[in-house]
Amino acid sequence: MPESQPETMTEDTENLTETINQSLSNVSLSKIMSQKQTVSIVIPPLDDLVKWSRSLESSQGIRFVLVETMARIRTLDARVAELTHLRQNYAAQVYDIETNCESAQFGGAEQEVVCAINEGITVALRLTVDCPLVPGSVYISELFGVGGWEEEKLAALKKVVEERRCKGPVEVMEVMVKEIRRRRHEEGWAI
């Protein structure tokens, strides 16, 4: 590895931080900057499952709790893999949405991911509790372009992603990058 590369990486990180600073609200930025560099997800309490199982026969209640618990673990395992892949390919920060939200009581809290791509776009994605296993379980909550992006172009990108009903943040980012390249080639988008 050339010795100048760490300086470039530091410079790239500083440029990304500057882009994010310009694009996001202060609250979002403070949450992003306070994140750890590892991806970890905690299995939420199973109180809701136990409560629901009480209305079933004993053996059916136990089966219900086991099946639902395994489904939650599979979802969380898939999410960790998805977020790890995302962070390997894109500048991304992950943070939990307030733990007292309603979704936290039904299998896990939602998360938000903020990604930046080389084309000068910063995207805030909301991951629902079923992400990345169910189509449409991730959506764009905020989309910002820096360096001359027009609102119409950003709206067009968002519409393409929404129509695609992506399962996870990696798919969203891949769709967005492909769409930018396609429109640059076919429609002459200047970025």
PDB file of C-alpha atoms in Angstrom:
ATOM      1  CA  MET A   1       0.000   0.000   0.000  1.00  0.00           C
ATOM      2  CA  PRO A   2       1.532   3.365  -0.945  1.00  0.00           C
ATOM      3  CA  GLU A   3       2.346   5.656   1.939  1.00  0.00           C
ATOM      4  CA  SER A   4       0.276   8.508   0.532  1.00  0.00           C
ATOM      5  CA  GLN A   5      -2.948   6.488   0.635  1.00  0.00           C
ATOM      6  CA  PRO A   6      -3.664   7.040   4.373  1.00  0.00           C
ATOM      7  CA  GLU A   7      -3.475  10.797   3.735  1.00  0.00           C
ATOM      8  CA  THR A   8      -5.924  10.412   0.847  1.00  0.00           C
ATOM      9  CA  MET A   9      -8.244   8.338   3.013  1.00  0.00           C
ATOM     10  CA  THR A  10      -8.103  11.018   5.713  1.00  0.00           C
ATOM     11  CA  GLU A  11      -8.776  13.699   3.110  1.00  0.00           C
ATOM     12  CA  ASP A  12     -11.690  11.670   1.710  1.00  0.00           C
ATOM     13  CA  THR A  13     -13.084  11.259   5.221  1.00  0.00           C
ATOM     14  CA  GLU A  14     -12.805  15.000   5.819  1.00  0.00           C
ATOM     15  CA  ASN A  15     -14.562  15.698   2.502  1.00  0.00           C
ATOM     16  CA  LEU A  16     -17.342  13.269   3.398  1.00  0.00           C
ATOM     17  CA  THR A  17     -17.732  14.867   6.826  1.00  0.00           C
ATOM     18  CA  GLU A  18     -17.935  18.296   5.203  1.00  0.00           C
ATOM     19  CA  THR A  19     -20.585  17.041   2.736  1.00  0.00           C
ATOM     20  CA  ILE A  20     -22.638  15.499   5.529  1.00  0.00           C
ATOM     21  CA  ASN A  21     -22.266  18.673   7.626  1.00  0.00           C
ATOM     22  CA  GLN A  22     -23.698  20.729   4.786  1.00  0.00           C
ATOM     23  CA  SER A  23     -26.511  18.289   4.034  1.00  0.00           C
ATOM     24  CA  LEU A  24     -28.054  17.143   7.281  1.00  0.00           C
ATOM     25  CA  SER A  25     -29.754  18.798  10.180  1.00  0.00           C
ATOM     26  CA  ASN A  26     -27.768  19.264  13.387  1.00  0.00           C
ATOM     27  CA  VAL A  27     -29.735  16.539  15.180  1.00  0.00           C
ATOM     28  CA  SER A  28     -29.054  13.974  12.462  1.00  0.00           C
ATOM     29  CA  LEU A  29     -25.399  14.960  12.303  1.00  0.00           C
ATOM     30  CA  SER A  30     -24.903  14.625  16.049  1.00  0.00           C
ATOM     31  CA  LYS A  31     -26.398  11.122  15.981  1.00  0.00           C
ATOM     32  CA  ILE A  32     -24.172  10.106  13.079  1.00  0.00           C
ATOM     33  CA  MET A  33     -20.981  11.387  14.640  1.00  0.00           C
ATOM     34  CA  SER A  34     -21.679   9.632  17.933  1.00  0.00           C
ATOM     35  CA  GLN A  35     -21.858   6.168  16.333  1.00  0.00           C
ATOM     36  CA  LYS A  36     -19.441   3.331  16.919  1.00  0.00           C
ATOM     37  CA  GLN A  37     -17.536   1.916  13.975  1.00  0.00           C
ATOM     38  CA  THR A  38     -18.886  -1.619  14.465  1.00  0.00           C
ATOM     39  CA  VAL A  39     -22.255  -2.993  13.457  1.00  0.00           C
ATOM     40  CA  SER A  40     -24.117  -4.642  16.294  1.00  0.00           C
ATOM     41  CA  ILE A  41     -27.768  -5.265  16.940  1.00  0.00           C
ATOM     42  CA  VAL A  42     -29.364  -6.326  20.207  1.00  0.00           C
ATOM     43  CA  ILE A  43     -32.177  -8.870  20.259  1.00  0.00           C
ATOM     44  CA  PRO A  44     -35.130  -6.977  21.702  1.00  0.00           C
ATOM     45  CA  PRO A  45     -37.114  -8.270  24.682  1.00  0.00           C
ATOM     46  CA  LEU A  46     -39.571 -11.051  23.913  1.00  0.00           C
ATOM     47  CA  ASP A  47     -42.257  -9.831  26.316  1.00  0.00           C
ATOM     48  CA  ASP A  48     -44.732  -9.192  23.510  1.00  0.00           C
ATOM     49  CA  LEU A  49     -44.425 -12.784  22.265  1.00  0.00           C
ATOM     50  CA  VAL A  50     -44.916 -14.253  25.714  1.00  0.00           C
ATOM     51  CA  LYS A  51     -47.962 -12.022  26.243  1.00  0.00           C
ATOM     52  CA  TRP A  52     -49.530 -13.096  22.932  1.00  0.00           C
ATOM     53  CA  SER A  53     -48.719 -16.776  23.562  1.00  0.00           C
ATOM     54  CA  ARG A  54     -50.826 -16.806  26.733  1.00  0.00           C
ATOM     55  CA  SER A  55     -53.971 -16.819  24.633  1.00  0.00           C
ATOM     56  CA  LEU A  56     -52.936 -20.140  23.013  1.00  0.00           C
ATOM     57  CA  GLU A  57     -52.766 -23.691  24.320  1.00  0.00           C
ATOM     58  CA  SER A  58     -49.590 -24.418  26.260  1.00  0.00           C
ATOM     59  CA  SER A  59     -47.786 -26.352  23.517  1.00  0.00           C
ATOM     60  CA  GLN A  60     -48.994 -23.959  20.801  1.00  0.00           C
ATOM     61  CA  GLY A  61     -47.873 -20.986  22.888  1.00  0.00           C
ATOM     62  CA  ILE A  62     -44.383 -22.409  23.301  1.00  0.00           C
ATOM     63  CA  ARG A  63     -44.199 -23.177  19.583  1.00  0.00           C
ATOM     64  CA  PHE A  64     -45.366 -19.651  18.764  1.00  0.00           C
ATOM     65  CA  VAL A  65     -42.681 -18.069  20.976  1.00  0.00           C
ATOM     66  CA  LEU A  66     -39.938 -20.287  19.489  1.00  0.00           C
ATOM     67  CA  VAL A  67     -40.938 -19.732  15.859  1.00  0.00           C
ATOM     68  CA  GLU A  68     -41.286 -15.968  16.267  1.00  0.00           C
ATOM     69  CA  THR A  69     -38.033 -15.681  18.221  1.00  0.00           C
ATOM     70  CA  MET A  70     -36.161 -17.579  15.494  1.00  0.00           C
ATOM     71  CA  ALA A  71     -37.721 -15.335  12.835  1.00  0.00           C
ATOM     72  CA  ARG A  72     -36.547 -12.240  14.713  1.00  0.00           C
ATOM     73  CA  ILE A  73     -33.046 -13.656  15.087  1.00  0.00           C
ATOM     74  CA  ARG A  74     -32.886 -14.476  11.348  1.00  0.00           C
ATOM     75  CA  THR A  75     -34.009 -10.947  10.506  1.00  0.00           C
ATOM     76  CA  LEU A  76     -31.425  -9.393  12.809  1.00  0.00           C
ATOM     77  CA  ASP A  77     -28.681 -11.694  11.488  1.00  0.00           C
ATOM     78  CA  ALA A  78     -29.552 -10.690   7.917  1.00  0.00           C
ATOM     79  CA  ARG A  79     -29.521  -7.025   8.934  1.00  0.00           C
ATOM     80  CA  VAL A  80     -26.049  -7.262  10.454  1.00  0.00           C
ATOM     81  CA  ALA A  81     -24.766  -8.878   7.238  1.00  0.00           C
ATOM     82  CA  GLU A  82     -26.511  -6.207   5.137  1.00  0.00           C
ATOM     83  CA  LEU A  83     -25.131  -3.299   7.167  1.00  0.00           C
ATOM     84  CA  THR A  84     -21.637  -4.780   7.134  1.00  0.00           C
ATOM     85  CA  HIS A  85     -21.811  -5.104   3.337  1.00  0.00           C
ATOM     86  CA  LEU A  86     -23.143  -1.554   3.061  1.00  0.00           C
ATOM     87  CA  ARG A  87     -20.299  -0.107   5.134  1.00  0.00           C
ATOM     88  CA  GLN A  88     -17.738  -1.994   3.056  1.00  0.00           C
ATOM     89  CA  ASN A  89     -19.032  -0.428  -0.168  1.00  0.00           C
ATOM     90  CA  TYR A  90     -20.303   3.015   0.806  1.00  0.00           C
ATOM     91  CA  ALA A  91     -19.556   5.779   3.274  1.00  0.00           C
ATOM     92  CA  ALA A  92     -22.293   4.955   5.772  1.00  0.00           C
ATOM     93  CA  GLN A  93     -23.236   5.540   9.375  1.00  0.00           C
ATOM     94  CA  VAL A  94     -25.896   3.561  11.226  1.00  0.00           C
ATOM     95  CA  TYR A  95     -27.840   4.695  14.255  1.00  0.00           C
ATOM     96  CA  ASP A  96     -30.822   3.531  16.222  1.00  0.00           C
ATOM     97  CA  ILE A  97     -33.982   5.550  16.277  1.00  0.00           C
ATOM     98  CA  GLU A  98     -35.178   6.309  19.794  1.00  0.00           C
ATOM     99  CA  THR A  99     -35.630   3.047  21.685  1.00  0.00           C
ATOM    100  CA  ASN A 100     -38.947   4.126  23.172  1.00  0.00           C
ATOM    101  CA  CYS A 101     -40.700   4.147  19.806  1.00  0.00           C
ATOM    102  CA  GLU A 102     -43.644   1.801  19.252  1.00  0.00           C
ATOM    103  CA  SER A 103     -41.802  -0.469  16.808  1.00  0.00           C
ATOM    104  CA  ALA A 104     -39.325  -1.394  19.538  1.00  0.00           C
ATOM    105  CA  GLN A 105     -42.066  -3.350  21.271  1.00  0.00           C
ATOM    106  CA  PHE A 106     -42.792  -5.534  18.242  1.00  0.00           C
ATOM    107  CA  GLY A 107     -39.538  -7.315  17.502  1.00  0.00           C
ATOM    108  CA  GLY A 108     -37.014  -4.535  17.244  1.00  0.00           C
ATOM    109  CA  ALA A 109     -36.489  -0.859  16.768  1.00  0.00           C
ATOM    110  CA  GLU A 110     -36.183   0.803  13.413  1.00  0.00           C
ATOM    111  CA  GLN A 111     -32.792   2.129  12.397  1.00  0.00           C
ATOM    112  CA  GLU A 112     -31.616   4.933  10.191  1.00  0.00           C
ATOM    113  CA  VAL A 113     -28.618   4.754   7.881  1.00  0.00           C
ATOM    114  CA  VAL A 114     -26.962   7.765   6.292  1.00  0.00           C
ATOM    115  CA  CYS A 115     -24.931   7.062   3.150  1.00  0.00           C
ATOM    116  CA  ALA A 116     -22.933   9.235   0.801  1.00  0.00           C
ATOM    117  CA  ILE A 117     -22.067   8.358  -2.770  1.00  0.00           C
ATOM    118  CA  ASN A 118     -19.367   9.777  -5.026  1.00  0.00           C
ATOM    119  CA  GLU A 119     -21.929  11.499  -7.209  1.00  0.00           C
ATOM    120  CA  GLY A 120     -22.501  14.084  -4.460  1.00  0.00           C
ATOM    121  CA  ILE A 121     -25.627  12.685  -2.870  1.00  0.00           C
ATOM    122  CA  THR A 122     -26.264  12.005   0.792  1.00  0.00           C
ATOM    123  CA  VAL A 123     -29.164   9.685   1.580  1.00  0.00           C
ATOM    124  CA  ALA A 124     -30.851   9.021   4.927  1.00  0.00           C
ATOM    125  CA  LEU A 125     -32.583   5.626   4.840  1.00  0.00           C
ATOM    126  CA  ARG A 126     -35.121   4.302   7.328  1.00  0.00           C
ATOM    127  CA  LEU A 127     -34.923   0.555   7.976  1.00  0.00           C
ATOM    128  CA  THR A 128     -38.157  -0.963   9.242  1.00  0.00           C
ATOM    129  CA  VAL A 129     -38.184  -3.971  11.576  1.00  0.00           C
ATOM    130  CA  ASP A 130     -38.430  -6.408   8.627  1.00  0.00           C
ATOM    131  CA  CYS A 131     -35.407  -5.044   6.769  1.00  0.00           C
ATOM    132  CA  PRO A 132     -33.702  -6.645   4.802  1.00  0.00           C
ATOM    133  CA  LEU A 133     -36.052  -9.599   4.314  1.00  0.00           C
ATOM    134  CA  VAL A 134     -39.245  -7.941   3.068  1.00  0.00           C
ATOM    135  CA  PRO A 135     -39.571  -5.829  -0.103  1.00  0.00           C
ATOM    136  CA  GLY A 136     -40.257  -2.200   0.722  1.00  0.00           C
ATOM    137  CA  SER A 137     -38.789  -2.474   4.223  1.00  0.00           C
ATOM    138  CA  VAL A 138     -36.292   0.321   3.587  1.00  0.00           C
ATOM    139  CA  TYR A 139     -37.166   3.769   2.332  1.00  0.00           C
ATOM    140  CA  ILE A 140     -35.566   7.163   1.792  1.00  0.00           C
ATOM    141  CA  SER A 141     -36.377   9.561   4.601  1.00  0.00           C
ATOM    142  CA  GLU A 142     -34.081  12.380   3.396  1.00  0.00           C
ATOM    143  CA  LEU A 143     -32.155  12.951   0.157  1.00  0.00           C
ATOM    144  CA  PHE A 144     -29.669  15.773  -0.402  1.00  0.00           C
ATOM    145  CA  GLY A 145     -27.533  16.648  -3.363  1.00  0.00           C
ATOM    146  CA  VAL A 146     -24.469  18.839  -3.145  1.00  0.00           C
ATOM    147  CA  GLY A 147     -22.629  20.564  -5.917  1.00  0.00           C
ATOM    148  CA  GLY A 148     -25.523  21.597  -8.147  1.00  0.00           C
ATOM    149  CA  TRP A 149     -28.098  18.811  -7.903  1.00  0.00           C
ATOM    150  CA  GLU A 150     -31.547  19.991  -8.977  1.00  0.00           C
ATOM    151  CA  GLU A 151     -34.562  19.049  -6.854  1.00  0.00           C
ATOM    152  CA  GLU A 152     -36.300  17.516  -9.890  1.00  0.00           C
ATOM    153  CA  LYS A 153     -33.426  15.082 -10.429  1.00  0.00           C
ATOM    154  CA  LEU A 154     -33.362  14.110  -6.776  1.00  0.00           C
ATOM    155  CA  ALA A 155     -37.138  13.576  -6.833  1.00  0.00           C
ATOM    156  CA  ALA A 156     -36.772  11.373  -9.920  1.00  0.00           C
ATOM    157  CA  LEU A 157     -34.124   9.251  -8.175  1.00  0.00           C
ATOM    158  CA  LYS A 158     -36.295   8.898  -5.092  1.00  0.00           C
ATOM    159  CA  LYS A 159     -39.273   7.835  -7.210  1.00  0.00           C
ATOM    160  CA  VAL A 160     -37.225   5.106  -8.927  1.00  0.00           C
ATOM    161  CA  VAL A 161     -36.118   3.725  -5.556  1.00  0.00           C
ATOM    162  CA  GLU A 162     -39.661   3.836  -4.137  1.00  0.00           C
ATOM    163  CA  GLU A 163     -41.075   2.011  -7.152  1.00  0.00           C
ATOM    164  CA  ARG A 164     -38.418  -0.686  -6.837  1.00  0.00           C
ATOM    165  CA  ARG A 165     -39.506  -1.577  -3.240  1.00  0.00           C
ATOM    166  CA  CYS A 166     -36.000  -2.489  -2.137  1.00  0.00           C
ATOM    167  CA  LYS A 167     -35.336  -4.972   0.658  1.00  0.00           C
ATOM    168  CA  GLY A 168     -32.209  -3.385   2.075  1.00  0.00           C
ATOM    169  CA  PRO A 169     -29.948  -0.328   2.012  1.00  0.00           C
ATOM    170  CA  VAL A 170     -27.365  -1.961  -0.274  1.00  0.00           C
ATOM    171  CA  GLU A 171     -30.047  -2.495  -2.916  1.00  0.00           C
ATOM    172  CA  VAL A 172     -31.221   1.126  -2.529  1.00  0.00           C
ATOM    173  CA  MET A 173     -27.722   2.474  -3.049  1.00  0.00           C
ATOM    174  CA  GLU A 174     -27.051   0.175  -6.010  1.00  0.00           C
ATOM    175  CA  VAL A 175     -30.341   1.187  -7.664  1.00  0.00           C
ATOM    176  CA  MET A 176     -29.540   4.858  -7.111  1.00  0.00           C
ATOM    177  CA  VAL A 177     -26.004   4.632  -8.538  1.00  0.00           C
ATOM    178  CA  LYS A 178     -27.193   2.623 -11.578  1.00  0.00           C
ATOM    179  CA  GLU A 179     -30.010   5.099 -12.224  1.00  0.00           C
ATOM    180  CA  ILE A 180     -27.625   8.064 -12.050  1.00  0.00           C
ATOM    181  CA  ARG A 181     -25.257   6.369 -14.507  1.00  0.00           C
ATOM    182  CA  ARG A 182     -28.125   5.400 -16.822  1.00  0.00           C
ATOM    183  CA  ARG A 183     -29.539   8.922 -16.885  1.00  0.00           C
ATOM    184  CA  ARG A 184     -26.091  10.433 -17.298  1.00  0.00           C
ATOM    185  CA  HIS A 185     -25.567   8.250 -20.376  1.00  0.00           C
ATOM    186  CA  GLU A 186     -29.096   8.322 -21.861  1.00  0.00           C
ATOM    187  CA  GLU A 187     -30.364  11.764 -20.830  1.00  0.00           C
ATOM    188  CA  GLY A 188     -27.119  13.664 -20.488  1.00  0.00           C
ATOM    189  CA  TRP A 189     -27.396  14.390 -16.793  1.00  0.00           C
ATOM    190  CA  ALA A 190     -24.475  16.591 -15.801  1.00  0.00           C
ATOM    191  CA  ILE A 191     -23.305  16.129 -12.260  1.00  0.00           C
TER     192      ILE A 191
END
